[in-house]
Amino acid sequence: MENVIIIGTGCAGYTAAIYTGRANLKPLILSGSMPGGQLTTTTEVENFPGFPSGIMGPELMMNMQAQAEKFGARIEYSQVTSIQKTAAGHFEVVTEDGVVREAQTVIVATGASPKHLGLPNEKSLIGHGLTSCATCDGAFYRNVPVCVIGGGDSACEEASFLTKFASVVYLIHRRDVLRASKIMADRVLANPKVKPVWNSTISEYLTDEKGEVRAVTLENLVTGEKSELELKCVFVAIGHIPNAGFLGDLVDTDENGYILQTKGTRTKTEGLFAAGDVADHVYRQAITAAGQGCAAALEAERYLAEKGVH
Ligand code: NAP
């Protein structure tokens, strides 16, 4: 029986592992399908405290992994498919290979996956002129045209943020009305650097000789007309999918599928904690995920002490 199983190897998962490891709980981490989480898909991370010259996303995650392992965390590269809570009060964590692992507590740090348009070369362009994080990557695109696709609050927030850097921000939306809250929509549309492109979507990414995005093919969804739009980066902001589906009734979620925490990082199921982007649609930052991972570890430790298990 494990003291704690941590699901996910992003900033929240590794931070939870560092803290539970230092508490001598010998955490077991189950990696999920994207070891290292979303930061492994970015280039330089300039806003993680402690790195004044920035640090590459993959390197930051490798450092976190090494730090977790230094304190006794074990990592298994497998995907969790379901969890049950037993009548005895512990958890059975089932992975895709059918193996069942038992644990007194579980910390869910499975993150949220940005939605993509589903175009053929899309995944290979991530980090090469295609991203889902303006806060992470906006500063790399100074004085060049960029676009945001989406019409919700995220798209508006990203577009407003990008006007600090880009020469022009095309806001490409599939309808002619933004879904975003009125205040965010009004603000973004009033910004002279934002050029809305209504009733349109991207049907193709066009790349230069280095494989970086140089333009997109726009498709007008009303007329069917196609045109080419030159730009250096596409910020995809069509929503996220929190990776919480495998938890079933063990957690309550909001209307977008994000886990609802009851107190701190606790969930409605005793002994089950949630940290990071799987429970946070507001901040979604590496450092806030790490902070929640720390909090979940401290709460798991207290829970085990109260139960007299450790
Ligand atoms: P969202 O509200 O679901 O909006 C997604 C947008 O992407 C919609 O405009 C949608 O178009 C468009 N879209 C979806 N699939 C698409 C596709 N395949 N092709 C083209 N366009 C597509 O997602 P979100 O903006 O990430 O916001 C999620 C939640 O977080 C919301 O509750 C939001 O209010 C909240 N949030 C709040 C803040 C804030 O208050 N500061 C900031 C960010 C997010 P349609 O409009 O046509 O459906």
Short mmCIF file of C-alpha atoms and ligand atoms in Angstrom, two decimals:
data_model
loop_
_atom_site.label_atom_id
_atom_site.label_comp_id
_atom_site.label_asym_id
_atom_site.label_seq_id
_atom_site.Cartn_x
_atom_site.Cartn_y
_atom_site.Cartn_z
CA MET A 1 0.00 0.00 0.00
CA GLU A 2 1.39 3.38 -1.06
CA ASN A 3 1.10 6.40 1.24
CA VAL A 4 0.48 8.67 -1.70
CA ILE A 5 0.11 8.27 -5.43
CA ILE A 6 0.59 11.43 -7.46
CA ILE A 7 -0.94 11.40 -10.92
CA GLY A 8 0.80 13.73 -13.33
CA THR A 9 4.31 15.02 -13.89
CA GLY A 10 3.77 18.72 -14.53
CA CYS A 11 4.70 21.48 -12.10
CA ALA A 12 1.92 20.51 -9.66
CA GLY A 13 2.78 16.81 -9.66
CA TYR A 14 6.53 17.23 -9.24
CA THR A 15 6.14 19.85 -6.51
CA ALA A 16 3.75 17.54 -4.65
CA ALA A 17 6.38 14.81 -5.04
CA ILE A 18 9.18 17.00 -3.68
CA TYR A 19 7.13 17.87 -0.58
CA THR A 20 5.74 14.39 0.09
CA GLY A 21 9.21 12.96 -0.58
CA ARG A 22 10.80 15.27 1.98
CA ALA A 23 8.04 14.23 4.42
CA ASN A 24 9.35 10.67 3.96
CA LEU A 25 6.10 9.47 2.37
CA LYS A 26 7.95 7.79 -0.53
CA PRO A 27 5.49 9.04 -3.18
CA LEU A 28 4.75 7.06 -6.31
CA ILE A 29 4.24 9.24 -9.37
CA LEU A 30 2.29 7.97 -12.36
CA SER A 31 3.43 10.03 -15.30
CA GLY A 32 0.44 10.24 -17.63
CA SER A 33 0.68 10.48 -21.39
CA MET A 34 2.78 13.65 -21.48
CA PRO A 35 5.70 13.27 -19.04
CA GLY A 36 6.76 16.71 -17.86
CA GLY A 37 3.41 18.30 -18.72
CA GLN A 38 2.69 21.40 -20.76
CA LEU A 39 6.05 23.09 -20.13
CA THR A 40 7.79 20.41 -22.16
CA THR A 41 6.04 21.90 -25.19
CA THR A 42 7.33 25.43 -24.64
CA THR A 43 10.74 26.91 -25.26
CA GLU A 44 12.12 29.49 -22.83
CA VAL A 45 10.28 30.07 -19.55
CA GLU A 46 11.00 33.62 -18.42
CA ASN A 47 8.50 34.00 -15.59
CA PHE A 48 9.32 31.13 -13.24
CA PRO A 49 10.88 32.79 -10.15
CA GLY A 50 14.51 31.94 -9.50
CA PHE A 51 15.69 31.95 -13.11
CA PRO A 52 16.53 35.58 -13.98
CA SER A 53 17.97 34.55 -17.35
CA GLY A 54 15.03 32.24 -18.10
CA ILE A 55 15.14 28.48 -18.42
CA MET A 56 14.02 26.14 -21.16
CA GLY A 57 10.70 24.45 -20.31
CA PRO A 58 11.98 20.87 -20.74
CA GLU A 59 15.06 21.63 -18.61
CA LEU A 60 12.91 23.09 -15.83
CA MET A 61 10.82 19.92 -15.80
CA MET A 62 13.90 17.67 -15.79
CA ASN A 63 15.23 19.63 -12.82
CA MET A 64 11.92 19.18 -10.99
CA GLN A 65 11.99 15.46 -11.72
CA ALA A 66 15.57 15.13 -10.42
CA GLN A 67 14.64 17.08 -7.29
CA ALA A 68 11.62 14.82 -6.67
CA GLU A 69 13.70 11.66 -7.19
CA LYS A 70 16.40 12.98 -4.86
CA PHE A 71 13.82 12.86 -2.07
CA GLY A 72 12.68 9.33 -2.82
CA ALA A 73 9.90 9.79 -5.37
CA ARG A 74 9.49 6.89 -7.80
CA ILE A 75 8.14 7.48 -11.29
CA GLU A 76 6.26 4.96 -13.39
CA TYR A 77 5.42 5.80 -16.95
CA SER A 78 1.81 4.76 -17.19
CA GLN A 79 -1.60 6.24 -17.77
CA VAL A 80 -4.32 6.01 -15.11
CA THR A 81 -7.66 4.89 -16.48
CA SER A 82 -9.79 4.81 -13.30
CA ILE A 83 -9.75 5.10 -9.52
CA GLN A 84 -12.04 3.55 -6.94
CA LYS A 85 -12.30 4.25 -3.24
CA THR A 86 -12.68 1.01 -1.30
CA ALA A 87 -14.97 0.39 1.68
CA ALA A 88 -11.81 0.28 3.80
CA GLY A 89 -11.11 3.91 2.84
CA HIS A 90 -8.12 3.57 0.57
CA PHE A 91 -7.82 3.97 -3.20
CA GLU A 92 -7.35 1.50 -6.03
CA VAL A 93 -5.64 3.18 -8.93
CA VAL A 94 -5.94 1.32 -12.21
CA THR A 95 -3.56 1.95 -15.11
CA GLU A 96 -4.03 1.15 -18.80
CA ASP A 97 -2.02 -2.07 -18.47
CA GLY A 98 -4.64 -3.32 -16.00
CA VAL A 99 -2.33 -3.09 -12.97
CA VAL A 100 -4.07 -1.99 -9.74
CA ARG A 101 -2.05 -0.01 -7.20
CA GLU A 102 -3.35 0.74 -3.72
CA ALA A 103 -2.83 4.05 -1.94
CA GLN A 104 -3.97 5.82 1.21
CA THR A 105 -4.11 9.16 -0.59
CA VAL A 106 -4.10 10.36 -4.19
CA ILE A 107 -3.04 13.73 -5.55
CA VAL A 108 -4.51 14.43 -8.98
CA ALA A 109 -2.24 16.76 -10.94
CA THR A 110 -3.19 15.76 -14.46
CA GLY A 111 -3.46 19.27 -15.90
CA ALA A 112 -5.61 20.45 -18.76
CA SER A 113 -4.92 19.92 -22.41
CA PRO A 114 -5.38 22.86 -24.74
CA LYS A 115 -7.83 22.15 -27.49
CA HIS A 116 -6.49 22.33 -31.03
CA LEU A 117 -8.15 22.79 -34.39
CA GLY A 118 -7.25 19.27 -35.53
CA LEU A 119 -5.33 20.32 -38.66
CA PRO A 120 -2.82 17.80 -40.04
CA ASN A 121 0.56 19.38 -39.15
CA GLU A 122 -0.71 21.16 -36.02
CA LYS A 123 0.97 19.10 -33.28
CA SER A 124 4.40 19.29 -34.97
CA LEU A 125 4.19 23.11 -35.08
CA ILE A 126 3.79 23.54 -31.34
CA GLY A 127 6.77 25.68 -30.31
CA HIS A 128 7.41 26.62 -33.96
CA GLY A 129 4.90 29.41 -34.36
CA LEU A 130 1.96 27.68 -32.75
CA THR A 131 1.21 27.87 -29.06
CA SER A 132 -1.66 28.00 -26.59
CA CYS A 133 0.01 30.30 -24.07
CA ALA A 134 0.44 34.02 -24.70
CA THR A 135 1.90 34.56 -21.22
CA CYS A 136 4.60 31.97 -22.00
CA ASP A 137 5.43 32.86 -25.59
CA GLY A 138 4.03 36.34 -26.40
CA ALA A 139 7.28 38.18 -25.68
CA PHE A 140 9.06 36.22 -28.44
CA TYR A 141 6.90 37.89 -31.08
CA ARG A 142 7.80 41.58 -30.88
CA ASN A 143 6.81 43.92 -33.71
CA VAL A 144 5.49 41.12 -35.93
CA PRO A 145 1.93 40.12 -36.82
CA VAL A 146 0.35 37.29 -34.83
CA CYS A 147 -3.14 35.89 -34.51
CA VAL A 148 -5.35 34.47 -31.81
CA ILE A 149 -8.06 32.01 -32.75
CA GLY A 150 -11.13 31.80 -30.51
CA GLY A 151 -13.84 34.12 -29.27
CA GLY A 152 -14.01 33.42 -25.54
CA ASP A 153 -12.49 35.16 -22.52
CA SER A 154 -9.19 33.34 -23.04
CA ALA A 155 -8.89 34.52 -26.64
CA CYS A 156 -9.68 38.11 -25.62
CA GLU A 157 -7.27 38.01 -22.71
CA GLU A 158 -4.51 36.55 -24.88
CA ALA A 159 -5.16 39.06 -27.68
CA SER A 160 -5.06 42.02 -25.26
CA PHE A 161 -1.84 40.74 -23.71
CA LEU A 162 -0.21 40.21 -27.11
CA THR A 163 -0.78 43.84 -28.15
CA LYS A 164 2.10 44.71 -25.81
CA PHE A 165 4.47 42.95 -28.19
CA ALA A 166 3.04 42.25 -31.63
CA SER A 167 2.63 44.81 -34.42
CA VAL A 168 -0.91 43.58 -35.04
CA VAL A 169 -3.05 40.87 -33.43
CA TYR A 170 -5.63 39.27 -35.72
CA LEU A 171 -8.49 37.86 -33.64
CA ILE A 172 -9.95 35.08 -35.74
CA HIS A 173 -13.39 33.89 -34.64
CA ARG A 174 -15.76 31.46 -36.31
CA ARG A 175 -18.81 33.67 -35.67
CA ASP A 176 -19.40 37.43 -35.81
CA VAL A 177 -20.05 37.83 -32.08
CA LEU A 178 -17.55 37.11 -29.33
CA ARG A 179 -18.50 34.61 -26.66
CA ALA A 180 -16.37 36.49 -24.13
CA SER A 181 -17.83 38.58 -21.31
CA LYS A 182 -18.88 42.03 -22.49
CA ILE A 183 -16.16 43.86 -20.61
CA MET A 184 -13.40 41.70 -22.08
CA ALA A 185 -14.94 41.80 -25.57
CA ASP A 186 -15.35 45.60 -25.50
CA ARG A 187 -11.80 46.08 -24.25
CA VAL A 188 -10.19 43.90 -26.89
CA LEU A 189 -12.23 45.35 -29.76
CA ALA A 190 -11.38 48.89 -28.67
CA ASN A 191 -7.67 48.15 -28.92
CA PRO A 192 -6.35 49.62 -32.20
CA LYS A 193 -3.78 46.82 -32.54
CA VAL A 194 -6.50 44.14 -32.57
CA LYS A 195 -8.00 43.35 -35.98
CA PRO A 196 -11.00 41.02 -35.75
CA VAL A 197 -11.49 38.50 -38.53
CA TRP A 198 -15.12 37.41 -38.26
CA ASN A 199 -16.87 34.25 -39.46
CA SER A 200 -13.54 32.68 -40.21
CA THR A 201 -11.30 29.84 -39.27
CA ILE A 202 -7.81 28.63 -40.11
CA SER A 203 -7.86 25.81 -42.63
CA GLU A 204 -4.09 25.45 -43.11
CA TYR A 205 -0.80 26.44 -41.48
CA LEU A 206 1.89 27.54 -43.94
CA THR A 207 5.55 27.23 -42.95
CA ASP A 208 8.88 28.68 -44.09
CA GLU A 209 12.03 26.75 -44.99
CA LYS A 210 12.89 26.33 -41.28
CA GLY A 211 9.53 24.78 -40.53
CA GLU A 212 8.26 27.87 -38.65
CA VAL A 213 4.78 29.27 -39.24
CA ARG A 214 4.89 32.10 -41.81
CA ALA A 215 1.17 32.42 -42.70
CA VAL A 216 -2.22 30.75 -42.42
CA THR A 217 -4.94 30.03 -44.91
CA LEU A 218 -8.12 31.70 -43.70
CA GLU A 219 -11.47 30.28 -44.64
CA ASN A 220 -14.54 32.47 -44.48
CA LEU A 221 -17.25 30.18 -43.12
CA VAL A 222 -20.08 32.24 -44.67
CA THR A 223 -18.77 32.71 -48.22
CA GLY A 224 -16.33 29.77 -48.35
CA GLU A 225 -13.68 32.18 -49.66
CA LYS A 226 -10.05 31.36 -48.85
CA SER A 227 -7.21 33.83 -48.38
CA GLU A 228 -3.66 33.86 -47.06
CA LEU A 229 -2.73 35.87 -43.97
CA GLU A 230 0.94 36.43 -43.16
CA LEU A 231 1.89 36.17 -39.49
CA LYS A 232 4.58 34.73 -37.25
CA CYS A 233 2.61 32.94 -34.58
CA VAL A 234 -0.83 31.43 -34.03
CA PHE A 235 -2.15 31.48 -30.46
CA VAL A 236 -4.85 28.85 -30.21
CA ALA A 237 -7.38 29.82 -27.53
CA ILE A 238 -10.39 27.65 -28.21
CA GLY A 239 -10.60 26.25 -24.71
CA HIS A 240 -8.94 23.59 -22.56
CA ILE A 241 -10.02 20.11 -21.60
CA PRO A 242 -9.17 19.34 -17.96
CA ASN A 243 -7.91 15.79 -17.65
CA ALA A 244 -10.38 14.71 -14.98
CA GLY A 245 -12.73 12.36 -16.81
CA PHE A 246 -11.13 9.20 -15.40
CA LEU A 247 -12.17 10.19 -11.86
CA GLY A 248 -15.89 9.60 -12.41
CA ASP A 249 -18.01 10.41 -9.35
CA LEU A 250 -15.04 10.82 -7.01
CA VAL A 251 -14.99 14.54 -7.81
CA ASP A 252 -17.46 17.27 -8.64
CA THR A 253 -16.58 19.44 -11.59
CA ASP A 254 -17.73 22.80 -12.90
CA GLU A 255 -19.57 23.14 -16.21
CA ASN A 256 -16.24 23.06 -18.09
CA GLY A 257 -15.01 19.89 -16.38
CA TYR A 258 -12.56 21.49 -13.90
CA ILE A 259 -12.40 19.73 -10.54
CA LEU A 260 -14.12 21.66 -7.74
CA GLN A 261 -11.93 21.84 -4.64
CA THR A 262 -13.85 21.90 -1.38
CA LYS A 263 -11.25 23.37 0.97
CA GLY A 264 -7.73 24.17 -0.15
CA THR A 265 -6.85 21.35 -2.52
CA ARG A 266 -9.31 18.85 -1.03
CA THR A 267 -12.04 17.36 -3.19
CA LYS A 268 -15.39 15.90 -2.18
CA THR A 269 -13.68 12.52 -1.65
CA GLU A 270 -11.62 12.30 1.55
CA GLY A 271 -7.99 11.55 0.82
CA LEU A 272 -8.24 12.69 -2.81
CA PHE A 273 -6.60 16.02 -3.56
CA ALA A 274 -6.43 18.04 -6.78
CA ALA A 275 -3.72 20.50 -7.76
CA GLY A 276 -2.83 22.62 -10.75
CA ASP A 277 -4.59 23.17 -14.06
CA VAL A 278 -7.00 20.24 -13.64
CA ALA A 279 -8.68 22.37 -10.97
CA ASP A 280 -7.71 25.87 -12.06
CA HIS A 281 -9.10 27.58 -15.14
CA VAL A 282 -8.25 31.04 -13.84
CA TYR A 283 -4.47 31.32 -13.42
CA ARG A 284 -3.06 28.31 -15.32
CA GLN A 285 0.54 29.23 -14.62
CA ALA A 286 3.52 26.99 -13.87
CA ILE A 287 4.13 28.74 -10.57
CA THR A 288 0.51 28.61 -9.41
CA ALA A 289 0.37 24.90 -10.30
CA ALA A 290 3.57 24.35 -8.31
CA GLY A 291 2.05 26.23 -5.37
CA GLN A 292 -1.03 24.02 -5.46
CA GLY A 293 1.14 20.92 -5.66
CA CYS A 294 2.87 22.04 -2.48
CA ALA A 295 -0.48 22.69 -0.78
CA ALA A 296 -1.85 19.28 -1.81
CA ALA A 297 1.25 17.55 -0.44
CA LEU A 298 0.92 19.32 2.92
CA GLU A 299 -2.77 18.43 3.09
CA ALA A 300 -2.12 14.78 2.19
CA GLU A 301 0.55 14.62 4.87
CA ARG A 302 -1.87 16.05 7.47
CA TYR A 303 -4.61 13.67 6.36
CA LEU A 304 -2.32 10.67 6.82
CA ALA A 305 -1.22 11.94 10.24
CA GLU A 306 -4.86 12.45 11.34
CA LYS A 307 -5.70 8.90 10.23
CA GLY A 308 -2.69 7.65 12.13
CA VAL A 309 -1.39 6.03 8.95
CA HIS A 310 1.96 7.77 8.88
P1 NAP B 1 -14.60 29.11 -24.09
O1 NAP B 1 -15.35 30.11 -23.31
O2 NAP B 1 -15.15 27.74 -24.22
O3 NAP B 1 -14.41 29.72 -25.54
C1 NAP B 1 -13.85 28.96 -26.57
C2 NAP B 1 -13.93 29.80 -27.85
O4 NAP B 1 -13.28 29.05 -28.86
C3 NAP B 1 -15.35 30.08 -28.30
O5 NAP B 1 -15.43 31.39 -28.80
C4 NAP B 1 -15.57 29.05 -29.41
O6 NAP B 1 -16.39 29.53 -30.43
C5 NAP B 1 -14.19 28.88 -29.96
N1 NAP B 1 -13.99 27.54 -30.48
C6 NAP B 1 -14.19 26.36 -29.84
N2 NAP B 1 -13.87 25.32 -30.63
C7 NAP B 1 -13.47 25.88 -31.81
C8 NAP B 1 -13.02 25.34 -33.04
N3 NAP B 1 -12.90 24.02 -33.22
N4 NAP B 1 -12.69 26.19 -34.02
C9 NAP B 1 -12.78 27.52 -33.86
N5 NAP B 1 -13.21 28.11 -32.72
C10 NAP B 1 -13.54 27.28 -31.71
O7 NAP B 1 -13.11 28.89 -23.55
P2 NAP B 1 -12.14 29.93 -22.80
O8 NAP B 1 -12.15 31.23 -23.49
O9 NAP B 1 -10.84 29.20 -22.65
O10 NAP B 1 -12.81 30.08 -21.37
C11 NAP B 1 -13.06 28.93 -20.53
C12 NAP B 1 -13.65 29.41 -19.23
O11 NAP B 1 -12.68 30.15 -18.48
C13 NAP B 1 -14.85 30.35 -19.43
O12 NAP B 1 -15.76 30.10 -18.41
C14 NAP B 1 -14.24 31.71 -19.28
O13 NAP B 1 -15.19 32.70 -18.86
C15 NAP B 1 -13.18 31.45 -18.23
N6 NAP B 1 -12.09 32.44 -18.36
C16 NAP B 1 -12.19 33.57 -17.63
C17 NAP B 1 -11.19 34.53 -17.73
C18 NAP B 1 -11.31 35.76 -16.91
O14 NAP B 1 -12.37 36.01 -16.37
N7 NAP B 1 -10.26 36.54 -16.79
C19 NAP B 1 -10.13 34.35 -18.59
C20 NAP B 1 -10.07 33.19 -19.34
C21 NAP B 1 -11.08 32.24 -19.22
P3 NAP B 1 -17.96 29.78 -30.20
O15 NAP B 1 -18.06 31.06 -29.42
O16 NAP B 1 -18.52 29.87 -31.58
O17 NAP B 1 -18.47 28.59 -29.44
#
